[in-house]
Amino acid sequence: MNTQPIGIFDSGIGGTSVFKEIHALLPNENSIYLADSKHAPYGNKSKQEIIALSIKNTEYLLSKNCKLIVVACNTATTNAISYLRKTYDIPFIGIEPAIKPAALNTETKAVGILATKGTLASDLFHQTTDLYSNGIKVIEQVGEGIVPLIEEGKVYSHEMKTLIKGYLQPMINADIDYLVLGCTHYPYLIPLLLELLPKHVKIIDSGLAVAKQTKAILEQNELINTTIKTPENLFYTNTNPTVLNDILERKFKVELLNF
Ligand code: DGL
Protein backbone atom coordinates (compact mmCIF):
# COMPACT_ATOMS: atom_id res chain seq x y z
CA MET A 1 0.00 0.00 0.00
CA ASN A 2 2.64 2.51 0.98
CA THR A 3 4.33 2.52 -2.43
CA GLN A 4 1.05 3.57 -4.06
CA PRO A 5 1.32 7.10 -5.48
CA ILE A 6 -0.05 10.34 -4.09
CA GLY A 7 -2.50 11.77 -6.64
CA ILE A 8 -2.49 15.51 -7.30
CA PHE A 9 -4.78 17.43 -9.62
CA ASP A 10 -5.36 20.99 -10.73
CA SER A 11 -7.20 22.77 -13.52
CA GLY A 12 -3.76 23.10 -15.11
CA ILE A 13 -0.12 23.69 -14.31
CA GLY A 14 -0.59 25.85 -11.18
CA GLY A 15 -0.78 22.91 -8.79
CA THR A 16 2.85 22.17 -9.60
CA SER A 17 3.59 24.92 -7.03
CA VAL A 18 1.99 22.57 -4.48
CA PHE A 19 3.67 19.47 -5.95
CA LYS A 20 7.08 21.16 -5.48
CA GLU A 21 6.38 21.70 -1.75
CA ILE A 22 5.15 18.11 -1.33
CA HIS A 23 8.12 16.70 -3.21
CA ALA A 24 10.55 18.74 -1.07
CA LEU A 25 8.94 17.50 2.16
CA LEU A 26 8.22 13.93 1.04
CA PRO A 27 10.95 13.13 -1.51
CA ASN A 28 10.43 9.40 -1.13
CA GLU A 29 6.79 9.41 -2.29
CA ASN A 30 5.63 8.28 -5.73
CA SER A 31 3.17 10.70 -7.29
CA ILE A 32 0.91 11.28 -10.27
CA TYR A 33 -0.01 14.84 -11.26
CA LEU A 34 -2.98 15.57 -13.48
CA ALA A 35 -3.07 18.95 -15.26
CA ASP A 36 -6.57 19.40 -16.67
CA SER A 37 -5.41 22.37 -18.77
CA LYS A 38 -7.94 21.60 -21.50
CA HIS A 39 -10.71 22.70 -19.12
CA ALA A 40 -8.89 25.65 -17.51
CA PRO A 41 -9.84 28.04 -16.14
CA TYR A 42 -12.13 26.36 -13.61
CA GLY A 43 -12.62 29.73 -11.89
CA ASN A 44 -15.39 30.91 -14.22
CA LYS A 45 -17.34 27.63 -14.21
CA SER A 46 -20.42 26.78 -12.14
CA LYS A 47 -20.14 24.76 -8.93
CA GLN A 48 -21.77 21.78 -10.71
CA GLU A 49 -19.24 21.92 -13.55
CA ILE A 50 -16.33 22.15 -11.08
CA ILE A 51 -17.68 19.12 -9.17
CA ALA A 52 -18.06 17.14 -12.42
CA LEU A 53 -14.46 17.92 -13.48
CA SER A 54 -13.17 17.09 -9.99
CA ILE A 55 -14.96 13.70 -10.16
CA LYS A 56 -13.38 12.99 -13.55
CA ASN A 57 -9.88 13.84 -12.24
CA THR A 58 -10.42 11.83 -9.05
CA GLU A 59 -11.64 8.75 -10.92
CA TYR A 60 -8.59 8.85 -13.17
CA LEU A 61 -6.25 9.07 -10.19
CA LEU A 62 -8.11 6.26 -8.43
CA SER A 63 -7.75 4.11 -11.55
CA LYS A 64 -3.98 4.63 -11.07
CA ASN A 65 -4.28 3.32 -7.53
CA CYS A 66 -3.56 6.56 -5.65
CA LYS A 67 -3.58 6.25 -1.85
CA LEU A 68 -4.44 9.91 -1.16
CA ILE A 69 -5.48 12.81 -3.38
CA VAL A 70 -4.32 16.41 -3.10
CA VAL A 71 -6.78 18.80 -4.69
CA ALA A 72 -4.09 21.33 -5.66
CA CYS A 73 -6.64 23.90 -6.78
CA ASN A 74 -8.39 26.44 -4.54
CA THR A 75 -11.36 26.59 -6.90
CA ALA A 76 -11.88 22.81 -6.88
CA THR A 77 -11.29 22.62 -3.12
CA THR A 78 -13.74 25.34 -2.17
CA ASN A 79 -16.42 24.00 -4.53
CA ALA A 80 -15.97 20.23 -4.65
CA ILE A 81 -13.90 18.77 -1.80
CA SER A 82 -16.83 18.12 0.53
CA TYR A 83 -18.53 16.16 -2.27
CA LEU A 84 -15.33 14.18 -2.96
CA ARG A 85 -14.84 13.39 0.73
CA LYS A 86 -18.42 12.15 1.01
CA THR A 87 -18.14 10.02 -2.15
CA TYR A 88 -14.72 8.37 -2.07
CA ASP A 89 -13.08 6.33 0.61
CA ILE A 90 -9.53 7.76 0.59
CA PRO A 91 -8.13 10.87 2.28
CA PHE A 92 -8.38 14.19 0.36
CA ILE A 93 -6.18 17.18 1.13
CA GLY A 94 -7.38 20.56 -0.15
CA ILE A 95 -6.00 24.06 -0.48
CA GLU A 96 -7.76 27.23 0.58
CA PRO A 97 -6.74 30.89 0.72
CA ALA A 98 -4.85 31.43 4.01
CA ILE A 99 -7.01 34.27 5.31
CA LYS A 100 -6.48 33.25 8.96
CA PRO A 101 -2.72 34.02 9.37
CA ALA A 102 -3.14 37.26 7.40
CA ALA A 103 -6.09 38.39 9.52
CA LEU A 104 -4.35 37.46 12.79
CA ASN A 105 -1.12 39.28 11.95
CA THR A 106 -2.16 42.37 10.02
CA GLU A 107 -1.14 45.67 11.64
CA THR A 108 -2.82 47.95 9.11
CA LYS A 109 -6.07 45.99 9.57
CA ALA A 110 -6.33 45.55 5.81
CA VAL A 111 -5.52 42.39 3.84
CA GLY A 112 -5.75 41.67 0.15
CA ILE A 113 -6.90 38.41 -1.40
CA LEU A 114 -6.37 37.51 -5.01
CA ALA A 115 -8.29 34.42 -6.17
CA THR A 116 -10.57 33.12 -8.90
CA LYS A 117 -14.22 34.08 -9.17
CA GLY A 118 -15.19 30.49 -8.25
CA THR A 119 -13.16 30.60 -5.03
CA LEU A 120 -14.32 34.03 -3.92
CA ALA A 121 -17.95 33.10 -4.59
CA SER A 122 -17.81 29.80 -2.68
CA ASP A 123 -19.54 29.15 0.64
CA LEU A 124 -16.35 27.74 2.15
CA PHE A 125 -14.42 30.94 1.40
CA HIS A 126 -17.22 33.08 2.91
CA GLN A 127 -17.38 30.95 6.04
CA THR A 128 -13.61 31.24 6.63
CA THR A 129 -13.54 34.96 5.89
CA ASP A 130 -16.51 35.68 8.18
CA LEU A 131 -14.80 33.73 10.95
CA TYR A 132 -11.54 35.67 10.91
CA SER A 133 -12.20 39.06 9.38
CA ASN A 134 -13.83 40.79 12.32
CA GLY A 135 -12.62 44.41 12.34
CA ILE A 136 -10.43 43.83 9.30
CA LYS A 137 -10.89 45.15 5.81
CA VAL A 138 -10.63 42.30 3.29
CA ILE A 139 -10.04 43.54 -0.24
CA GLU A 140 -11.13 40.73 -2.55
CA GLN A 141 -9.94 40.75 -6.14
CA VAL A 142 -10.87 38.29 -8.88
CA GLY A 143 -7.74 37.46 -10.84
CA GLU A 144 -9.61 37.41 -14.15
CA GLY A 145 -7.31 36.46 -17.02
CA ILE A 146 -4.29 35.45 -14.93
CA VAL A 147 -4.69 31.65 -15.17
CA PRO A 148 -5.02 31.62 -19.01
CA LEU A 149 -1.85 33.73 -19.33
CA ILE A 150 0.10 31.40 -17.03
CA GLU A 151 -1.23 28.40 -18.97
CA GLU A 152 0.16 30.05 -22.12
CA GLY A 153 3.56 30.49 -20.48
CA LYS A 154 3.21 34.29 -20.32
CA VAL A 155 4.19 34.85 -16.67
CA TYR A 156 6.72 37.55 -17.51
CA SER A 157 4.71 39.24 -20.28
CA HIS A 158 3.82 42.92 -20.56
CA GLU A 159 0.16 41.86 -20.60
CA MET A 160 0.53 40.12 -17.23
CA LYS A 161 2.27 43.11 -15.65
CA THR A 162 -0.51 45.49 -16.76
CA LEU A 163 -3.18 43.12 -15.44
CA ILE A 164 -1.52 42.63 -12.05
CA LYS A 165 -0.83 46.36 -11.60
CA GLY A 166 -4.54 47.05 -12.01
CA TYR A 167 -5.49 44.33 -9.52
CA LEU A 168 -3.02 45.49 -6.86
CA GLN A 169 -3.80 49.21 -6.99
CA PRO A 170 -7.04 49.11 -4.91
CA MET A 171 -5.22 46.95 -2.34
CA ILE A 172 -2.29 49.36 -2.17
CA ASN A 173 -4.74 52.26 -1.82
CA ALA A 174 -6.39 50.42 1.10
CA ASP A 175 -2.94 50.05 2.77
CA ILE A 176 -2.84 46.25 2.95
CA ASP A 177 0.15 44.68 4.70
CA TYR A 178 -0.69 41.09 3.68
CA LEU A 179 -1.57 39.69 0.28
CA VAL A 180 -3.10 36.22 0.31
CA LEU A 181 -2.66 34.14 -2.84
CA GLY A 182 -5.86 32.17 -3.32
CA CYS A 183 -4.94 30.21 -6.44
CA THR A 184 -2.16 27.69 -6.95
CA HIS A 185 -1.13 29.32 -10.23
CA TYR A 186 -0.25 32.58 -8.46
CA PRO A 187 2.98 31.60 -6.61
CA TYR A 188 4.60 31.79 -10.06
CA LEU A 189 3.81 35.52 -9.96
CA ILE A 190 5.69 36.17 -6.70
CA PRO A 191 8.72 37.87 -8.36
CA LEU A 192 6.35 40.22 -10.22
CA LEU A 193 4.22 40.84 -7.12
CA LEU A 194 7.31 41.71 -5.08
CA GLU A 195 8.32 44.18 -7.75
CA LEU A 196 4.91 45.88 -7.77
CA LEU A 197 3.94 45.83 -4.08
CA PRO A 198 5.24 48.21 -1.39
CA LYS A 199 8.16 46.59 0.45
CA HIS A 200 6.31 46.02 3.73
CA VAL A 201 3.56 43.87 2.18
CA LYS A 202 3.95 40.16 2.95
CA ILE A 203 2.72 37.49 0.56
CA ILE A 204 1.02 34.37 1.93
CA ASP A 205 0.69 31.19 -0.06
CA SER A 206 -0.65 27.91 1.33
CA GLY A 207 1.57 25.43 -0.57
CA LEU A 208 3.87 24.54 2.33
CA ALA A 209 0.92 24.15 4.73
CA VAL A 210 -0.66 21.68 2.28
CA ALA A 211 2.57 19.68 2.09
CA LYS A 212 2.75 19.51 5.91
CA GLN A 213 -0.88 18.44 6.10
CA THR A 214 -0.26 15.75 3.45
CA LYS A 215 2.64 14.40 5.51
CA ALA A 216 0.58 14.43 8.72
CA ILE A 217 -2.34 12.56 7.12
CA LEU A 218 -0.03 9.97 5.53
CA GLU A 219 1.59 9.41 8.93
CA GLN A 220 -1.76 9.17 10.74
CA ASN A 221 -2.96 6.56 8.24
CA GLU A 222 0.38 4.71 8.18
CA LEU A 223 0.67 5.40 4.46
CA ILE A 224 4.21 6.83 4.29
CA ASN A 225 6.33 5.11 1.67
CA THR A 226 9.20 3.49 3.54
CA THR A 227 10.82 1.64 0.62
CA ILE A 228 14.18 2.93 -0.54
CA LYS A 229 13.60 2.66 -4.29
CA THR A 230 13.94 5.92 -6.28
CA PRO A 231 10.41 7.33 -6.47
CA GLU A 232 8.50 7.92 -9.69
CA ASN A 233 6.88 11.34 -10.16
CA LEU A 234 4.68 11.31 -13.25
CA PHE A 235 2.88 14.23 -14.89
CA TYR A 236 -0.05 14.03 -17.29
CA THR A 237 -1.58 16.89 -19.24
CA ASN A 238 -4.37 17.02 -21.81
CA THR A 239 -2.86 19.94 -23.79
CA ASN A 240 0.53 20.74 -25.27
CA PRO A 241 3.08 19.67 -22.59
CA THR A 242 5.64 22.42 -23.33
CA VAL A 243 4.59 24.92 -20.64
CA LEU A 244 4.22 22.18 -18.01
CA ASN A 245 7.67 20.90 -18.92
CA ASP A 246 9.10 24.42 -18.66
CA ILE A 247 7.54 25.09 -15.26
CA LEU A 248 9.02 21.78 -14.04
CA GLU A 249 12.40 22.79 -15.50
CA ARG A 250 12.33 19.54 -17.51
CA LYS A 251 13.17 17.53 -14.38
CA PHE A 252 10.19 15.13 -14.62
CA LYS A 253 8.45 12.88 -17.09
CA VAL A 254 5.49 14.67 -18.72
CA GLU A 255 3.01 12.83 -20.93
CA LEU A 256 0.14 13.97 -23.10
CA LEU A 257 -3.05 12.11 -22.25
CA ASN A 258 -6.59 12.37 -23.54
CA PHE A 259 -8.77 12.94 -20.46
N1 DGL B 1 -5.06 26.66 -9.80
C1 DGL B 1 -6.47 26.91 -9.75
C2 DGL B 1 -6.85 27.44 -8.37
O1 DGL B 1 -6.16 27.25 -7.44
C3 DGL B 1 -6.87 27.76 -10.88
C4 DGL B 1 -8.35 27.76 -11.10
C5 DGL B 1 -8.78 28.08 -12.48
O2 DGL B 1 -8.49 27.27 -13.38
O3 DGL B 1 -9.45 29.11 -12.67
O4 DGL B 1 -7.86 28.04 -8.15
mmCIF file of C-alpha atoms and ligand atoms in Angstrom:
data_model
loop_
_atom_site.group_PDB
_atom_site.id
_atom_site.type_symbol
_atom_site.label_atom_id
_atom_site.label_comp_id
_atom_site.label_asym_id
_atom_site.label_seq_id
_atom_site.Cartn_x
_atom_site.Cartn_y
_atom_site.Cartn_z
ATOM 1 C CA MET A 1 0.000 0.000 0.000
ATOM 2 C CA ASN A 2 2.642 2.509 0.975
ATOM 3 C CA THR A 3 4.327 2.519 -2.426
ATOM 4 C CA GLN A 4 1.049 3.574 -4.061
ATOM 5 C CA PRO A 5 1.323 7.102 -5.478
ATOM 6 C CA ILE A 6 -0.053 10.336 -4.087
ATOM 7 C CA GLY A 7 -2.498 11.768 -6.640
ATOM 8 C CA ILE A 8 -2.489 15.508 -7.300
ATOM 9 C CA PHE A 9 -4.781 17.430 -9.623
ATOM 10 C CA ASP A 10 -5.360 20.990 -10.730
ATOM 11 C CA SER A 11 -7.196 22.771 -13.525
ATOM 12 C CA GLY A 12 -3.764 23.103 -15.107
ATOM 13 C CA ILE A 13 -0.120 23.689 -14.309
ATOM 14 C CA GLY A 14 -0.589 25.855 -11.183
ATOM 15 C CA GLY A 15 -0.784 22.914 -8.794
ATOM 16 C CA THR A 16 2.853 22.169 -9.595
ATOM 17 C CA SER A 17 3.594 24.922 -7.026
ATOM 18 C CA VAL A 18 1.995 22.570 -4.478
ATOM 19 C CA PHE A 19 3.675 19.474 -5.945
ATOM 20 C CA LYS A 20 7.079 21.156 -5.476
ATOM 21 C CA GLU A 21 6.381 21.705 -1.750
ATOM 22 C CA ILE A 22 5.145 18.115 -1.334
ATOM 23 C CA HIS A 23 8.116 16.696 -3.205
ATOM 24 C CA ALA A 24 10.553 18.738 -1.075
ATOM 25 C CA LEU A 25 8.940 17.502 2.162
ATOM 26 C CA LEU A 26 8.223 13.926 1.041
ATOM 27 C CA PRO A 27 10.952 13.128 -1.510
ATOM 28 C CA ASN A 28 10.427 9.399 -1.133
ATOM 29 C CA GLU A 29 6.788 9.405 -2.295
ATOM 30 C CA ASN A 30 5.633 8.276 -5.729
ATOM 31 C CA SER A 31 3.174 10.703 -7.287
ATOM 32 C CA ILE A 32 0.909 11.284 -10.268
ATOM 33 C CA TYR A 33 -0.006 14.836 -11.260
ATOM 34 C CA LEU A 34 -2.977 15.571 -13.484
ATOM 35 C CA ALA A 35 -3.073 18.952 -15.264
ATOM 36 C CA ASP A 36 -6.568 19.398 -16.666
ATOM 37 C CA SER A 37 -5.412 22.368 -18.771
ATOM 38 C CA LYS A 38 -7.941 21.598 -21.502
ATOM 39 C CA HIS A 39 -10.711 22.703 -19.121
ATOM 40 C CA ALA A 40 -8.889 25.653 -17.513
ATOM 41 C CA PRO A 41 -9.839 28.039 -16.138
ATOM 42 C CA TYR A 42 -12.128 26.359 -13.609
ATOM 43 C CA GLY A 43 -12.620 29.729 -11.890
ATOM 44 C CA ASN A 44 -15.387 30.910 -14.221
ATOM 45 C CA LYS A 45 -17.343 27.634 -14.214
ATOM 46 C CA SER A 46 -20.418 26.779 -12.136
ATOM 47 C CA LYS A 47 -20.138 24.757 -8.928
ATOM 48 C CA GLN A 48 -21.773 21.784 -10.706
ATOM 49 C CA GLU A 49 -19.235 21.915 -13.549
ATOM 50 C CA ILE A 50 -16.331 22.149 -11.082
ATOM 51 C CA ILE A 51 -17.682 19.121 -9.171
ATOM 52 C CA ALA A 52 -18.061 17.139 -12.424
ATOM 53 C CA LEU A 53 -14.464 17.919 -13.478
ATOM 54 C CA SER A 54 -13.174 17.086 -9.989
ATOM 55 C CA ILE A 55 -14.958 13.703 -10.156
ATOM 56 C CA LYS A 56 -13.378 12.993 -13.552
ATOM 57 C CA ASN A 57 -9.884 13.835 -12.235
ATOM 58 C CA THR A 58 -10.424 11.826 -9.046
ATOM 59 C CA GLU A 59 -11.637 8.746 -10.919
ATOM 60 C CA TYR A 60 -8.595 8.852 -13.171
ATOM 61 C CA LEU A 61 -6.245 9.074 -10.186
ATOM 62 C CA LEU A 62 -8.110 6.263 -8.430
ATOM 63 C CA SER A 63 -7.746 4.112 -11.546
ATOM 64 C CA LYS A 64 -3.983 4.630 -11.069
ATOM 65 C CA ASN A 65 -4.284 3.315 -7.534
ATOM 66 C CA CYS A 66 -3.560 6.561 -5.653
ATOM 67 C CA LYS A 67 -3.582 6.254 -1.849
ATOM 68 C CA LEU A 68 -4.440 9.907 -1.155
ATOM 69 C CA ILE A 69 -5.476 12.808 -3.376
ATOM 70 C CA VAL A 70 -4.323 16.408 -3.102
ATOM 71 C CA VAL A 71 -6.777 18.805 -4.691
ATOM 72 C CA ALA A 72 -4.095 21.330 -5.660
ATOM 73 C CA CYS A 73 -6.644 23.899 -6.782
ATOM 74 C CA ASN A 74 -8.387 26.437 -4.543
ATOM 75 C CA THR A 75 -11.364 26.593 -6.904
ATOM 76 C CA ALA A 76 -11.879 22.815 -6.882
ATOM 77 C CA THR A 77 -11.293 22.616 -3.123
ATOM 78 C CA THR A 78 -13.740 25.341 -2.172
ATOM 79 C CA ASN A 79 -16.425 23.999 -4.531
ATOM 80 C CA ALA A 80 -15.966 20.235 -4.649
ATOM 81 C CA ILE A 81 -13.901 18.771 -1.803
ATOM 82 C CA SER A 82 -16.828 18.123 0.526
ATOM 83 C CA TYR A 83 -18.532 16.160 -2.270
ATOM 84 C CA LEU A 84 -15.328 14.182 -2.964
ATOM 85 C CA ARG A 85 -14.838 13.388 0.730
ATOM 86 C CA LYS A 86 -18.421 12.147 1.012
ATOM 87 C CA THR A 87 -18.135 10.023 -2.149
ATOM 88 C CA TYR A 88 -14.716 8.367 -2.065
ATOM 89 C CA ASP A 89 -13.079 6.335 0.611
ATOM 90 C CA ILE A 90 -9.529 7.761 0.594
ATOM 91 C CA PRO A 91 -8.127 10.874 2.278
ATOM 92 C CA PHE A 92 -8.380 14.188 0.359
ATOM 93 C CA ILE A 93 -6.177 17.185 1.127
ATOM 94 C CA GLY A 94 -7.376 20.555 -0.151
ATOM 95 C CA ILE A 95 -5.997 24.057 -0.482
ATOM 96 C CA GLU A 96 -7.761 27.232 0.577
ATOM 97 C CA PRO A 97 -6.739 30.892 0.723
ATOM 98 C CA ALA A 98 -4.847 31.433 4.010
ATOM 99 C CA ILE A 99 -7.007 34.268 5.311
ATOM 100 C CA LYS A 100 -6.478 33.248 8.961
ATOM 101 C CA PRO A 101 -2.724 34.025 9.373
ATOM 102 C CA ALA A 102 -3.143 37.260 7.396
ATOM 103 C CA ALA A 103 -6.095 38.394 9.518
ATOM 104 C CA LEU A 104 -4.355 37.463 12.787
ATOM 105 C CA ASN A 105 -1.121 39.278 11.948
ATOM 106 C CA THR A 106 -2.160 42.370 10.017
ATOM 107 C CA GLU A 107 -1.145 45.665 11.644
ATOM 108 C CA THR A 108 -2.819 47.946 9.112
ATOM 109 C CA LYS A 109 -6.066 45.990 9.571
ATOM 110 C CA ALA A 110 -6.332 45.548 5.815
ATOM 111 C CA VAL A 111 -5.515 42.387 3.845
ATOM 112 C CA GLY A 112 -5.754 41.668 0.150
ATOM 113 C CA ILE A 113 -6.905 38.415 -1.401
ATOM 114 C CA LEU A 114 -6.368 37.511 -5.014
ATOM 115 C CA ALA A 115 -8.291 34.418 -6.172
ATOM 116 C CA THR A 116 -10.569 33.124 -8.903
ATOM 117 C CA LYS A 117 -14.222 34.078 -9.169
ATOM 118 C CA GLY A 118 -15.191 30.494 -8.246
ATOM 119 C CA THR A 119 -13.161 30.597 -5.031
ATOM 120 C CA LEU A 120 -14.319 34.035 -3.925
ATOM 121 C CA ALA A 121 -17.952 33.099 -4.587
ATOM 122 C CA SER A 122 -17.807 29.805 -2.682
ATOM 123 C CA ASP A 123 -19.543 29.151 0.645
ATOM 124 C CA LEU A 124 -16.349 27.742 2.148
ATOM 125 C CA PHE A 125 -14.424 30.944 1.401
ATOM 126 C CA HIS A 126 -17.220 33.084 2.906
ATOM 127 C CA GLN A 127 -17.380 30.952 6.043
ATOM 128 C CA THR A 128 -13.609 31.242 6.628
ATOM 129 C CA THR A 129 -13.542 34.964 5.889
ATOM 130 C CA ASP A 130 -16.507 35.680 8.182
ATOM 131 C CA LEU A 131 -14.804 33.728 10.949
ATOM 132 C CA TYR A 132 -11.535 35.673 10.910
ATOM 133 C CA SER A 133 -12.197 39.065 9.375
ATOM 134 C CA ASN A 134 -13.832 40.789 12.315
ATOM 135 C CA GLY A 135 -12.624 44.413 12.341
ATOM 136 C CA ILE A 136 -10.432 43.834 9.303
ATOM 137 C CA LYS A 137 -10.887 45.152 5.809
ATOM 138 C CA VAL A 138 -10.629 42.297 3.294
ATOM 139 C CA ILE A 139 -10.044 43.536 -0.239
ATOM 140 C CA GLU A 140 -11.132 40.735 -2.550
ATOM 141 C CA GLN A 141 -9.943 40.755 -6.142
ATOM 142 C CA VAL A 142 -10.873 38.290 -8.878
ATOM 143 C CA GLY A 143 -7.737 37.459 -10.843
ATOM 144 C CA GLU A 144 -9.613 37.412 -14.146
ATOM 145 C CA GLY A 145 -7.312 36.458 -17.024
ATOM 146 C CA ILE A 146 -4.291 35.448 -14.931
ATOM 147 C CA VAL A 147 -4.691 31.647 -15.169
ATOM 148 C CA PRO A 148 -5.022 31.621 -19.007
ATOM 149 C CA LEU A 149 -1.855 33.735 -19.334
ATOM 150 C CA ILE A 150 0.097 31.396 -17.025
ATOM 151 C CA GLU A 151 -1.229 28.397 -18.965
ATOM 152 C CA GLU A 152 0.156 30.046 -22.123
ATOM 153 C CA GLY A 153 3.557 30.485 -20.483
ATOM 154 C CA LYS A 154 3.206 34.293 -20.316
ATOM 155 C CA VAL A 155 4.189 34.848 -16.669
ATOM 156 C CA TYR A 156 6.719 37.549 -17.515
ATOM 157 C CA SER A 157 4.713 39.239 -20.281
ATOM 158 C CA HIS A 158 3.824 42.919 -20.555
ATOM 159 C CA GLU A 159 0.161 41.864 -20.598
ATOM 160 C CA MET A 160 0.533 40.122 -17.226
ATOM 161 C CA LYS A 161 2.266 43.113 -15.650
ATOM 162 C CA THR A 162 -0.509 45.492 -16.758
ATOM 163 C CA LEU A 163 -3.181 43.119 -15.439
ATOM 164 C CA ILE A 164 -1.518 42.633 -12.052
ATOM 165 C CA LYS A 165 -0.825 46.357 -11.603
ATOM 166 C CA GLY A 166 -4.543 47.055 -12.014
ATOM 167 C CA TYR A 167 -5.492 44.325 -9.525
ATOM 168 C CA LEU A 168 -3.024 45.490 -6.865
ATOM 169 C CA GLN A 169 -3.797 49.208 -6.987
ATOM 170 C CA PRO A 170 -7.041 49.113 -4.912
ATOM 171 C CA MET A 171 -5.224 46.951 -2.338
ATOM 172 C CA ILE A 172 -2.286 49.355 -2.170
ATOM 173 C CA ASN A 173 -4.743 52.260 -1.824
ATOM 174 C CA ALA A 174 -6.392 50.417 1.097
ATOM 175 C CA ASP A 175 -2.939 50.052 2.769
ATOM 176 C CA ILE A 176 -2.844 46.253 2.949
ATOM 177 C CA ASP A 177 0.151 44.681 4.698
ATOM 178 C CA TYR A 178 -0.690 41.088 3.685
ATOM 179 C CA LEU A 179 -1.571 39.691 0.276
ATOM 180 C CA VAL A 180 -3.103 36.215 0.314
ATOM 181 C CA LEU A 181 -2.658 34.143 -2.839
ATOM 182 C CA GLY A 182 -5.864 32.166 -3.325
ATOM 183 C CA CYS A 183 -4.945 30.214 -6.444
ATOM 184 C CA THR A 184 -2.156 27.692 -6.950
ATOM 185 C CA HIS A 185 -1.127 29.319 -10.230
ATOM 186 C CA TYR A 186 -0.252 32.577 -8.460
ATOM 187 C CA PRO A 187 2.975 31.599 -6.613
ATOM 188 C CA TYR A 188 4.597 31.788 -10.062
ATOM 189 C CA LEU A 189 3.815 35.525 -9.960
ATOM 190 C CA ILE A 190 5.689 36.167 -6.699
ATOM 191 C CA PRO A 191 8.723 37.865 -8.363
ATOM 192 C CA LEU A 192 6.351 40.223 -10.219
ATOM 193 C CA LEU A 193 4.219 40.835 -7.119
ATOM 194 C CA LEU A 194 7.309 41.708 -5.077
ATOM 195 C CA GLU A 195 8.319 44.178 -7.755
ATOM 196 C CA LEU A 196 4.913 45.881 -7.774
ATOM 197 C CA LEU A 197 3.936 45.828 -4.082
ATOM 198 C CA PRO A 198 5.240 48.210 -1.395
ATOM 199 C CA LYS A 199 8.165 46.594 0.448
ATOM 200 C CA HIS A 200 6.312 46.016 3.734
ATOM 201 C CA VAL A 201 3.561 43.866 2.175
ATOM 202 C CA LYS A 202 3.950 40.162 2.946
ATOM 203 C CA ILE A 203 2.717 37.486 0.561
ATOM 204 C CA ILE A 204 1.020 34.365 1.934
ATOM 205 C CA ASP A 205 0.692 31.186 -0.061
ATOM 206 C CA SER A 206 -0.653 27.913 1.326
ATOM 207 C CA GLY A 207 1.568 25.427 -0.567
ATOM 208 C CA LEU A 208 3.866 24.540 2.332
ATOM 209 C CA ALA A 209 0.920 24.149 4.731
ATOM 210 C CA VAL A 210 -0.659 21.683 2.279
ATOM 211 C CA ALA A 211 2.567 19.675 2.091
ATOM 212 C CA LYS A 212 2.745 19.512 5.906
ATOM 213 C CA GLN A 213 -0.878 18.438 6.099
ATOM 214 C CA THR A 214 -0.257 15.753 3.447
ATOM 215 C CA LYS A 215 2.641 14.401 5.510
ATOM 216 C CA ALA A 216 0.579 14.432 8.719
ATOM 217 C CA ILE A 217 -2.340 12.565 7.117
ATOM 218 C CA LEU A 218 -0.034 9.971 5.526
ATOM 219 C CA GLU A 219 1.586 9.406 8.931
ATOM 220 C CA GLN A 220 -1.760 9.168 10.739
ATOM 221 C CA ASN A 221 -2.964 6.557 8.241
ATOM 222 C CA GLU A 222 0.376 4.709 8.175
ATOM 223 C CA LEU A 223 0.667 5.402 4.461
ATOM 224 C CA ILE A 224 4.205 6.833 4.293
ATOM 225 C CA ASN A 225 6.325 5.114 1.666
ATOM 226 C CA THR A 226 9.196 3.492 3.538
ATOM 227 C CA THR A 227 10.818 1.637 0.621
ATOM 228 C CA ILE A 228 14.184 2.925 -0.535
ATOM 229 C CA LYS A 229 13.599 2.661 -4.286
ATOM 230 C CA THR A 230 13.943 5.919 -6.284
ATOM 231 C CA PRO A 231 10.411 7.333 -6.467
ATOM 232 C CA GLU A 232 8.500 7.924 -9.689
ATOM 233 C CA ASN A 233 6.878 11.341 -10.156
ATOM 234 C CA LEU A 234 4.679 11.312 -13.254
ATOM 235 C CA PHE A 235 2.880 14.231 -14.890
ATOM 236 C CA TYR A 236 -0.054 14.035 -17.286
ATOM 237 C CA THR A 237 -1.581 16.886 -19.237
ATOM 238 C CA ASN A 238 -4.370 17.022 -21.809
ATOM 239 C CA THR A 239 -2.862 19.942 -23.785
ATOM 240 C CA ASN A 240 0.532 20.736 -25.273
ATOM 241 C CA PRO A 241 3.079 19.673 -22.594
ATOM 242 C CA THR A 242 5.641 22.419 -23.335
ATOM 243 C CA VAL A 243 4.589 24.919 -20.644
ATOM 244 C CA LEU A 244 4.217 22.179 -18.007
ATOM 245 C CA ASN A 245 7.672 20.903 -18.920
ATOM 246 C CA ASP A 246 9.103 24.424 -18.665
ATOM 247 C CA ILE A 247 7.536 25.087 -15.265
ATOM 248 C CA LEU A 248 9.020 21.779 -14.036
ATOM 249 C CA GLU A 249 12.398 22.786 -15.497
ATOM 250 C CA ARG A 250 12.326 19.538 -17.513
ATOM 251 C CA LYS A 251 13.166 17.527 -14.378
ATOM 252 C CA PHE A 252 10.192 15.126 -14.616
ATOM 253 C CA LYS A 253 8.453 12.877 -17.094
ATOM 254 C CA VAL A 254 5.488 14.674 -18.724
ATOM 255 C CA GLU A 255 3.012 12.828 -20.927
ATOM 256 C CA LEU A 256 0.142 13.973 -23.103
ATOM 257 C CA LEU A 257 -3.047 12.107 -22.246
ATOM 258 C CA ASN A 258 -6.591 12.368 -23.538
ATOM 259 C CA PHE A 259 -8.768 12.937 -20.461
HETATM 260 N N1 DGL B 1 -5.058 26.656 -9.802
HETATM 261 C C1 DGL B 1 -6.469 26.913 -9.746
HETATM 262 C C2 DGL B 1 -6.850 27.444 -8.370
HETATM 263 O O1 DGL B 1 -6.157 27.248 -7.441
HETATM 264 C C3 DGL B 1 -6.866 27.755 -10.885
HETATM 265 C C4 DGL B 1 -8.348 27.764 -11.101
HETATM 266 C C5 DGL B 1 -8.777 28.081 -12.483
HETATM 267 O O2 DGL B 1 -8.494 27.274 -13.382
HETATM 268 O O3 DGL B 1 -9.453 29.110 -12.675
HETATM 269 O O4 DGL B 1 -7.855 28.044 -8.149
#
